[in-house]
PDB file of C-alpha atoms in Angstrom:
ATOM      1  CA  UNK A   1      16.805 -13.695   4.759  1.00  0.00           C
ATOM      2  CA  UNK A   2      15.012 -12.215   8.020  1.00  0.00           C
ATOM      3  CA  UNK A   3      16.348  -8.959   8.995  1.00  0.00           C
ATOM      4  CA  UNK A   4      18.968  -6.780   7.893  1.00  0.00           C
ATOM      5  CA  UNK A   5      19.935  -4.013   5.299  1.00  0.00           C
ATOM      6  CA  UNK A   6      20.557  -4.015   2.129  1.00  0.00           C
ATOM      7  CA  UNK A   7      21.824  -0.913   0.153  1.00  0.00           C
ATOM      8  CA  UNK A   8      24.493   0.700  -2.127  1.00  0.00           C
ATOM      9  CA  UNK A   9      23.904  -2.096  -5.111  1.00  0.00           C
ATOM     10  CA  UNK A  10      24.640  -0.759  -8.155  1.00  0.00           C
ATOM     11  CA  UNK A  11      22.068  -3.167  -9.779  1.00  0.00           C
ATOM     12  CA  UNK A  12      19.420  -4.910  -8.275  1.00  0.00           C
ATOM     13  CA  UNK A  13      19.312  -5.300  -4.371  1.00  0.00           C
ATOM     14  CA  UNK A  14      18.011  -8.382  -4.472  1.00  0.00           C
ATOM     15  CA  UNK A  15      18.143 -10.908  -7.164  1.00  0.00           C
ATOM     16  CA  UNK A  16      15.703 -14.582  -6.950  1.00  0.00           C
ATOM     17  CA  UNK A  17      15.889 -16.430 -10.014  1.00  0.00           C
ATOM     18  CA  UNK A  18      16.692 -20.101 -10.797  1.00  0.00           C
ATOM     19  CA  UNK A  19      15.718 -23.235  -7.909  1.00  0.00           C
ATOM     20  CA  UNK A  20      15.082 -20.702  -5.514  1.00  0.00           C
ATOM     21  CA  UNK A  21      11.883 -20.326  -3.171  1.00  0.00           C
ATOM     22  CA  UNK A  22      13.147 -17.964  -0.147  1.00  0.00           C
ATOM     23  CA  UNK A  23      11.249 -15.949   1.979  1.00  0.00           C
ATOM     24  CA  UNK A  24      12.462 -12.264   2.712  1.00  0.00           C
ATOM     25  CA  UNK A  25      11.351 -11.137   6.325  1.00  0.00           C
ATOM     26  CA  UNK A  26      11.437  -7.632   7.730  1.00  0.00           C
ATOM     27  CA  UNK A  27      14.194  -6.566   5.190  1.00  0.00           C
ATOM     28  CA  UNK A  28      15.304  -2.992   4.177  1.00  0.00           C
ATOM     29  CA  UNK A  29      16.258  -2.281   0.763  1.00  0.00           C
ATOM     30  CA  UNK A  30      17.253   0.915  -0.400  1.00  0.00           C
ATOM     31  CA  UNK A  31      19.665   3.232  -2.766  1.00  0.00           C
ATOM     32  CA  UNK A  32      20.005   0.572  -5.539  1.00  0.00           C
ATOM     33  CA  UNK A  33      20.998   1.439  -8.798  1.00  0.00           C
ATOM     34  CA  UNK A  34      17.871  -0.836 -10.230  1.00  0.00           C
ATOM     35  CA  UNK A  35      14.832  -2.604  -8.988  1.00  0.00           C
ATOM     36  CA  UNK A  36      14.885  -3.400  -4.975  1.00  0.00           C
ATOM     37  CA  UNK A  37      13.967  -6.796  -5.621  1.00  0.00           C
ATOM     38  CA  UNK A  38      13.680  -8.564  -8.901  1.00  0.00           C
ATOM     39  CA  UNK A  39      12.078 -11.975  -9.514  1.00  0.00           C
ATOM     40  CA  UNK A  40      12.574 -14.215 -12.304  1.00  0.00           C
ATOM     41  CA  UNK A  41      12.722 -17.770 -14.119  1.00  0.00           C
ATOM     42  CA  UNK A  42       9.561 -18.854 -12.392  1.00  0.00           C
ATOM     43  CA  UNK A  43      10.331 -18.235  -9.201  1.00  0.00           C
ATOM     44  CA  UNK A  44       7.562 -17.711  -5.986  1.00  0.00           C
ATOM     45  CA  UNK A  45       9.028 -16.297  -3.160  1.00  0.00           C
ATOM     46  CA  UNK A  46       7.427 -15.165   0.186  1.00  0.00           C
ATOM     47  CA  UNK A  47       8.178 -11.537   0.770  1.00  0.00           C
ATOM     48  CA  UNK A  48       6.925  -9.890   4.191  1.00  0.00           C
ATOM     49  CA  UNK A  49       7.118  -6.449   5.680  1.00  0.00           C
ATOM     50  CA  UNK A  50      10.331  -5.563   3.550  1.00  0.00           C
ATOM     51  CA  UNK A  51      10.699  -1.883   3.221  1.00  0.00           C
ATOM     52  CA  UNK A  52      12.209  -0.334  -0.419  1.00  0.00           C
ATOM     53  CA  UNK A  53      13.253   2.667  -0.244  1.00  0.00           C
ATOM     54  CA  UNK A  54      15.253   5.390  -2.601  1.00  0.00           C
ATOM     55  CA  UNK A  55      15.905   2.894  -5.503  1.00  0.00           C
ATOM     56  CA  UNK A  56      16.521   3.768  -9.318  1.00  0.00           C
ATOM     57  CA  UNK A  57      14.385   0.961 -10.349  1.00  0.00           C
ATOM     58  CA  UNK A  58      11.142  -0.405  -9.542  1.00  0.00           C
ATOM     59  CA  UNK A  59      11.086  -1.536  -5.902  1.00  0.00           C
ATOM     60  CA  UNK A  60      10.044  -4.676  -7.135  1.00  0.00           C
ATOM     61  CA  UNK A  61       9.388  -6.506 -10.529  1.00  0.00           C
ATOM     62  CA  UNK A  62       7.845  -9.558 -11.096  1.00  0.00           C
ATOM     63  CA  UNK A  63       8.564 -11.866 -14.142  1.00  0.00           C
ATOM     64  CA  UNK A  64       5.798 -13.762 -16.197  1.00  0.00           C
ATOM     65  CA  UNK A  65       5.377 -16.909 -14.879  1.00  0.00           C
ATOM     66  CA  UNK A  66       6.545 -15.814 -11.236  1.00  0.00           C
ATOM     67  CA  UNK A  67       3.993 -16.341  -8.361  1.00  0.00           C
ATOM     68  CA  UNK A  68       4.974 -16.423  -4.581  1.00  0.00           C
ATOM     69  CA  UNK A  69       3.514 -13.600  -2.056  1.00  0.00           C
ATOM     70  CA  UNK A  70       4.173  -9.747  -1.451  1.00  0.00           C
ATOM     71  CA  UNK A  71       2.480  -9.020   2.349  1.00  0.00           C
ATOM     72  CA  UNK A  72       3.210  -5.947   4.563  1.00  0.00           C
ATOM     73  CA  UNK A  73       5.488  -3.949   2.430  1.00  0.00           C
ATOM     74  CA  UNK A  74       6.324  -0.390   1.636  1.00  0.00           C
ATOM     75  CA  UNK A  75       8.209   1.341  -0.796  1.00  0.00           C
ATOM     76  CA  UNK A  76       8.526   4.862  -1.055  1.00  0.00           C
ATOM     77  CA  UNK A  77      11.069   7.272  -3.667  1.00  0.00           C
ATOM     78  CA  UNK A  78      10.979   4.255  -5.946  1.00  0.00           C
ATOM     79  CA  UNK A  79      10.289   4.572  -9.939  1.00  0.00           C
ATOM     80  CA  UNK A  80       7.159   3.871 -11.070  1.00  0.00           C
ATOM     81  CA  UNK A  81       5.305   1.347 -11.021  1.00  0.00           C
ATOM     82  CA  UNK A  82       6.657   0.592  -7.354  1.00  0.00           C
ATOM     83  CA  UNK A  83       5.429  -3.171  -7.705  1.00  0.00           C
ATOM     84  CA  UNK A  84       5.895  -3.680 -11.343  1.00  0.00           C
ATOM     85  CA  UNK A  85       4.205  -7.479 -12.359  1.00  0.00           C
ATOM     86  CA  UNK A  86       4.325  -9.045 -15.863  1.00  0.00           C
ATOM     87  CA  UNK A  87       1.689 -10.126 -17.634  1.00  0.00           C
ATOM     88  CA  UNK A  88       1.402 -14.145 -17.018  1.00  0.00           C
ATOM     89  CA  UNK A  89       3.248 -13.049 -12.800  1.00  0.00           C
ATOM     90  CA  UNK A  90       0.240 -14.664 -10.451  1.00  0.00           C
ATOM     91  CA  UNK A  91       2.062 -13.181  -7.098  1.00  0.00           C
ATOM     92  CA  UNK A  92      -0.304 -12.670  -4.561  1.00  0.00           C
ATOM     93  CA  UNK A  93      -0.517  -9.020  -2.940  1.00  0.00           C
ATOM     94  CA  UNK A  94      -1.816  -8.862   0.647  1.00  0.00           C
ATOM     95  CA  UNK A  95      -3.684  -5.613   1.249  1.00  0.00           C
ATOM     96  CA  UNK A  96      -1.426  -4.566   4.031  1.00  0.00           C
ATOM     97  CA  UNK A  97       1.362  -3.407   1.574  1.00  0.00           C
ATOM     98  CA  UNK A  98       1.973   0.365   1.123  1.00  0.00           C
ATOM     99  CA  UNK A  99       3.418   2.584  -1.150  1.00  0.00           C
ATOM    100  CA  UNK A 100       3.790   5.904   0.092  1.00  0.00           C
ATOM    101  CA  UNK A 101       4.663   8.879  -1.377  1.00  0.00           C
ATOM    102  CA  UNK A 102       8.634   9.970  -1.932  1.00  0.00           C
ATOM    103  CA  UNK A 103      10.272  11.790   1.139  1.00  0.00           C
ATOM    104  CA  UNK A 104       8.855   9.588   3.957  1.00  0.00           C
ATOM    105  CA  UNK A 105       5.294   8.212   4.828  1.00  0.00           C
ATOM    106  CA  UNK A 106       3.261  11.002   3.922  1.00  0.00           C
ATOM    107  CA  UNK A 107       0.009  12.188   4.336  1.00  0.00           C
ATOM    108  CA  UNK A 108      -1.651   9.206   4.206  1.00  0.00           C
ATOM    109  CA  UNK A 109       0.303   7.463   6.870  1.00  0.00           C
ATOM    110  CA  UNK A 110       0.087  10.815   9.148  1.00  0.00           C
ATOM    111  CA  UNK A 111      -3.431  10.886   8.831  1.00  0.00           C
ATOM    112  CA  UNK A 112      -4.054   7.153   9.875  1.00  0.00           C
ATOM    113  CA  UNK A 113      -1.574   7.353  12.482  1.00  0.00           C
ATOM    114  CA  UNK A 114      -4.107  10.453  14.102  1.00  0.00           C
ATOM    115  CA  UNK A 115      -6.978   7.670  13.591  1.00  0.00           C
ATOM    116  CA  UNK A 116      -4.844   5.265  16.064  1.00  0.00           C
ATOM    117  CA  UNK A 117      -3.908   7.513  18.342  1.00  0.00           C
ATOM    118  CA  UNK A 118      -7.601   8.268  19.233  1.00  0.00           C
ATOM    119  CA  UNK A 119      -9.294   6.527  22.218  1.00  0.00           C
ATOM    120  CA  UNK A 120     -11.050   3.242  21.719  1.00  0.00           C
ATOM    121  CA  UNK A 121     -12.646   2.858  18.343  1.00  0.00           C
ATOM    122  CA  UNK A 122     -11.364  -0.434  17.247  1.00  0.00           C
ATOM    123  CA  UNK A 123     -13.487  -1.327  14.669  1.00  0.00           C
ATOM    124  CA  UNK A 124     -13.864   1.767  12.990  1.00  0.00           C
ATOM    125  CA  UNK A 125     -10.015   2.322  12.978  1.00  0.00           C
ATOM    126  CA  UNK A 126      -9.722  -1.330  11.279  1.00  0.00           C
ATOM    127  CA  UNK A 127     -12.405  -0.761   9.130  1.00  0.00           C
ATOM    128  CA  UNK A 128     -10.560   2.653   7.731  1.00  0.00           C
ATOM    129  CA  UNK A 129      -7.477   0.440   7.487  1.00  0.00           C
ATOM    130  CA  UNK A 130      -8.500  -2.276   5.488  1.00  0.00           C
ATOM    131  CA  UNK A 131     -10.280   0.649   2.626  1.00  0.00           C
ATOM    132  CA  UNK A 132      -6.924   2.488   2.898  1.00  0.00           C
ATOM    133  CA  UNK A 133      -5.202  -0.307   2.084  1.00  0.00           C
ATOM    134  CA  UNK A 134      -7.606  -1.663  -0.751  1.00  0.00           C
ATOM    135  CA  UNK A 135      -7.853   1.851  -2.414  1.00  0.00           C
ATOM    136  CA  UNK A 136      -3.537   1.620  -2.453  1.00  0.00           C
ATOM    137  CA  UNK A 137      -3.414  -2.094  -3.927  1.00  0.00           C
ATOM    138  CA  UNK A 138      -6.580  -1.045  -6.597  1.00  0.00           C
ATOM    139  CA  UNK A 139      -3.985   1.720  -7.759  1.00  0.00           C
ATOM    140  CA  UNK A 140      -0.903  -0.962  -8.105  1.00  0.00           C
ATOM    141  CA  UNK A 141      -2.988  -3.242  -9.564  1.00  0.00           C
ATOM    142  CA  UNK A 142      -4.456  -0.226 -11.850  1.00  0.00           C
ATOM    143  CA  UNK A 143      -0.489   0.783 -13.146  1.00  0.00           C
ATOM    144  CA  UNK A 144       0.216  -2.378 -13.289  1.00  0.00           C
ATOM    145  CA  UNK A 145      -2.095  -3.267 -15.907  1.00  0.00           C
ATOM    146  CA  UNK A 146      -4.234  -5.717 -13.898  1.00  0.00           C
ATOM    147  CA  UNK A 147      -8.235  -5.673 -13.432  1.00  0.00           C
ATOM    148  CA  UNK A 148      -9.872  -3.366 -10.550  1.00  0.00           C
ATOM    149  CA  UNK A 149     -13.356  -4.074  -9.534  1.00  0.00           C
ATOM    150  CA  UNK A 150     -15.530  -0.681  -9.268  1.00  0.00           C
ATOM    151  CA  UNK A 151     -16.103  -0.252  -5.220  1.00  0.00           C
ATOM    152  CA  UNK A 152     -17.731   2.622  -3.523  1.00  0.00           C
ATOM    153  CA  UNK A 153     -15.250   4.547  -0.919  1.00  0.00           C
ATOM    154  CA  UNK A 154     -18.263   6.161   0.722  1.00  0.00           C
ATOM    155  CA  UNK A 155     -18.633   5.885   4.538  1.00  0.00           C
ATOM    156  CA  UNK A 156     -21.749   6.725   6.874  1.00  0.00           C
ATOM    157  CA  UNK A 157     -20.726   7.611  10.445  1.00  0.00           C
ATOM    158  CA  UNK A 158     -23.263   6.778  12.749  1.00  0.00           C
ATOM    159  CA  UNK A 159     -24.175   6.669  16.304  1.00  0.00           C
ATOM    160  CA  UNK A 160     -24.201   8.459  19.549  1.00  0.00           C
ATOM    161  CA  UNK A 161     -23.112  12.297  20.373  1.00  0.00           C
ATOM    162  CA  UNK A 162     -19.571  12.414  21.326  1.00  0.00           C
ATOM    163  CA  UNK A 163     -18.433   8.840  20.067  1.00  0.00           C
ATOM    164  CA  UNK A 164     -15.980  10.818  17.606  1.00  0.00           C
ATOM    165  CA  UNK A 165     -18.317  10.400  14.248  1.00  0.00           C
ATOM    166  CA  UNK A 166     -17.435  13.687  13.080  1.00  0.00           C
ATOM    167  CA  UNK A 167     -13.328  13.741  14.372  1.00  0.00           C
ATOM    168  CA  UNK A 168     -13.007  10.435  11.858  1.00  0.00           C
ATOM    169  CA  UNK A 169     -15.097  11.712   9.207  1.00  0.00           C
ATOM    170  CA  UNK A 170     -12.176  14.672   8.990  1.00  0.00           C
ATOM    171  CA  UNK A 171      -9.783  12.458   8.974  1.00  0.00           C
ATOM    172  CA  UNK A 172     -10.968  10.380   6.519  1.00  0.00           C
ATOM    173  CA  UNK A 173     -11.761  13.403   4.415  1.00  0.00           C
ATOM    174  CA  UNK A 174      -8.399  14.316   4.753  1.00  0.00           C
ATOM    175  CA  UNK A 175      -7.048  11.647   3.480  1.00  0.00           C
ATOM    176  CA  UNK A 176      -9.888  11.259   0.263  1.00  0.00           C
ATOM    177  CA  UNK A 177      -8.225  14.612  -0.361  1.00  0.00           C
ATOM    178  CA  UNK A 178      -4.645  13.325  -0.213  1.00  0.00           C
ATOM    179  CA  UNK A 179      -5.158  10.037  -1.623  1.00  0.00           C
ATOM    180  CA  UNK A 180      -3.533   9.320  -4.932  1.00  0.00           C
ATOM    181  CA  UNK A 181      -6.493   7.386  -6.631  1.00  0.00           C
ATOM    182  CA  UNK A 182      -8.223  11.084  -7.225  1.00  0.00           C
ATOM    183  CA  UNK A 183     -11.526   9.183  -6.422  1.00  0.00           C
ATOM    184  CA  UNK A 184     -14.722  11.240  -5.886  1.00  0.00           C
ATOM    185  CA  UNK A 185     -15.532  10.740  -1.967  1.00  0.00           C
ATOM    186  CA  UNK A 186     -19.021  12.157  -0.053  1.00  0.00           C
ATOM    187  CA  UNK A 187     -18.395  12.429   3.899  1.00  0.00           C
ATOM    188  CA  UNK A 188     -21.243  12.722   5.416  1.00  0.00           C
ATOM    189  CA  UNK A 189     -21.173  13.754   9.298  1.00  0.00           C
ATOM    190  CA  UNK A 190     -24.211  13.547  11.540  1.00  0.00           C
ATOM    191  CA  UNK A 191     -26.224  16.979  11.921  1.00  0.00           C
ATOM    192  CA  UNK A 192     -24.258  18.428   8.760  1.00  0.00           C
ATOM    193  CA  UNK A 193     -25.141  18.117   4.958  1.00  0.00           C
ATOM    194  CA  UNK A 194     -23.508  16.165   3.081  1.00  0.00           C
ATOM    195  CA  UNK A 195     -19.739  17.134   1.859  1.00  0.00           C
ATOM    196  CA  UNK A 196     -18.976  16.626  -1.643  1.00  0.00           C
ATOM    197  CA  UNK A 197     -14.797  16.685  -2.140  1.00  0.00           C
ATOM    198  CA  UNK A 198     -12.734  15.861  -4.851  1.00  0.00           C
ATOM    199  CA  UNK A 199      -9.177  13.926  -4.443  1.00  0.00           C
TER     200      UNK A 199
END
């Protein structure tokens, strides 16, 4: 399926289960009466930048024994866990997937989407990125019941006057603050002490 809407189920949005293997591809899923998605009887399909919204179910569940790929996706006003895997489900979850907090993107995505809209800064902006994204697949992982390595979420900002050290350091502050894995971050910003904040 590539493309689309699906919504008004009153089960499961979609359901993959026996001899299939298809890929979902900038789908929309919401207001189902269960899971968004469900996948079952061994099944592994590819799932990519399919948003799940407003479901009474997970927004997706993965059987044991079910692999495949999740990449690119958000769910939002979904029940918890929003990606719910099995024990014995080896899907792979690309870092780019989001879950967002219930009523829209939230603070998170506002806060990144003030980091893009700044001047120049590519690597910086991709750098933030990629830790936003592993701090949100460390907490699926975490309610899901799966292992999360210990990393450190600290950041130096570095270099000249007026390259925008101290405009990203609030930002990412901001978002330490807001961030749902209640992780203790410093944010350091040149010519100031350090800044100690709990999430």
């Amino acid at each position: 399926m590539r493309g689309g809407t699906v919504s008004g189920c009153g089960g499961r949005g979609v359901y993959i289960y026996q001899y299939s293997r298809p890929e979902l591809t900038d789908l929309e899923i919401a207001h189902t009466g269960a899971e968004g998605i469900g996948v079952a009887h061994g099944r592994t399909p590819v799932i990519r930048r399919v948003t799940v919204h407003d479901t009474r179910g997970s927004a997706i569940t993965v059987a044991p024994g079910c692999g495949g790929t999740i990449e690119g996706s958000r769910f939002s006003n979904t029940a918890e866990p929003a990606l719910a895997l099995a024990a014995g489900a080896t899907v792979e979850v690309v870092e780019e997937s989001h879950a967002v907090a219930a009523g829209g993107g939230g603070p998170v995505d506002e806060l990144l989407a003030d980091l893009d809209a700044m001047v120049g800064l590519p690597g910086v902006k991709a750098e933030v990125h990629a830790l936003v994204d592993e701090i949100q697949v460390n907490e699926w992982r975490r309610t899901a019941g799966l292992s999360v390595g210990a990393v450190s979420h600290h950041l130096i900002f570095a270099g000249a006057p007026g390259t925008g050290k101290t405009t990203v350091a609030r930002l990412y502050g901001k978002h330490a603050r807001a961030d749902a894995d209640h992780r203790r971050t410093a944010v350091a910003a040149p010519g100031r002490r350090a800044d100690r904040r709990r999430g």
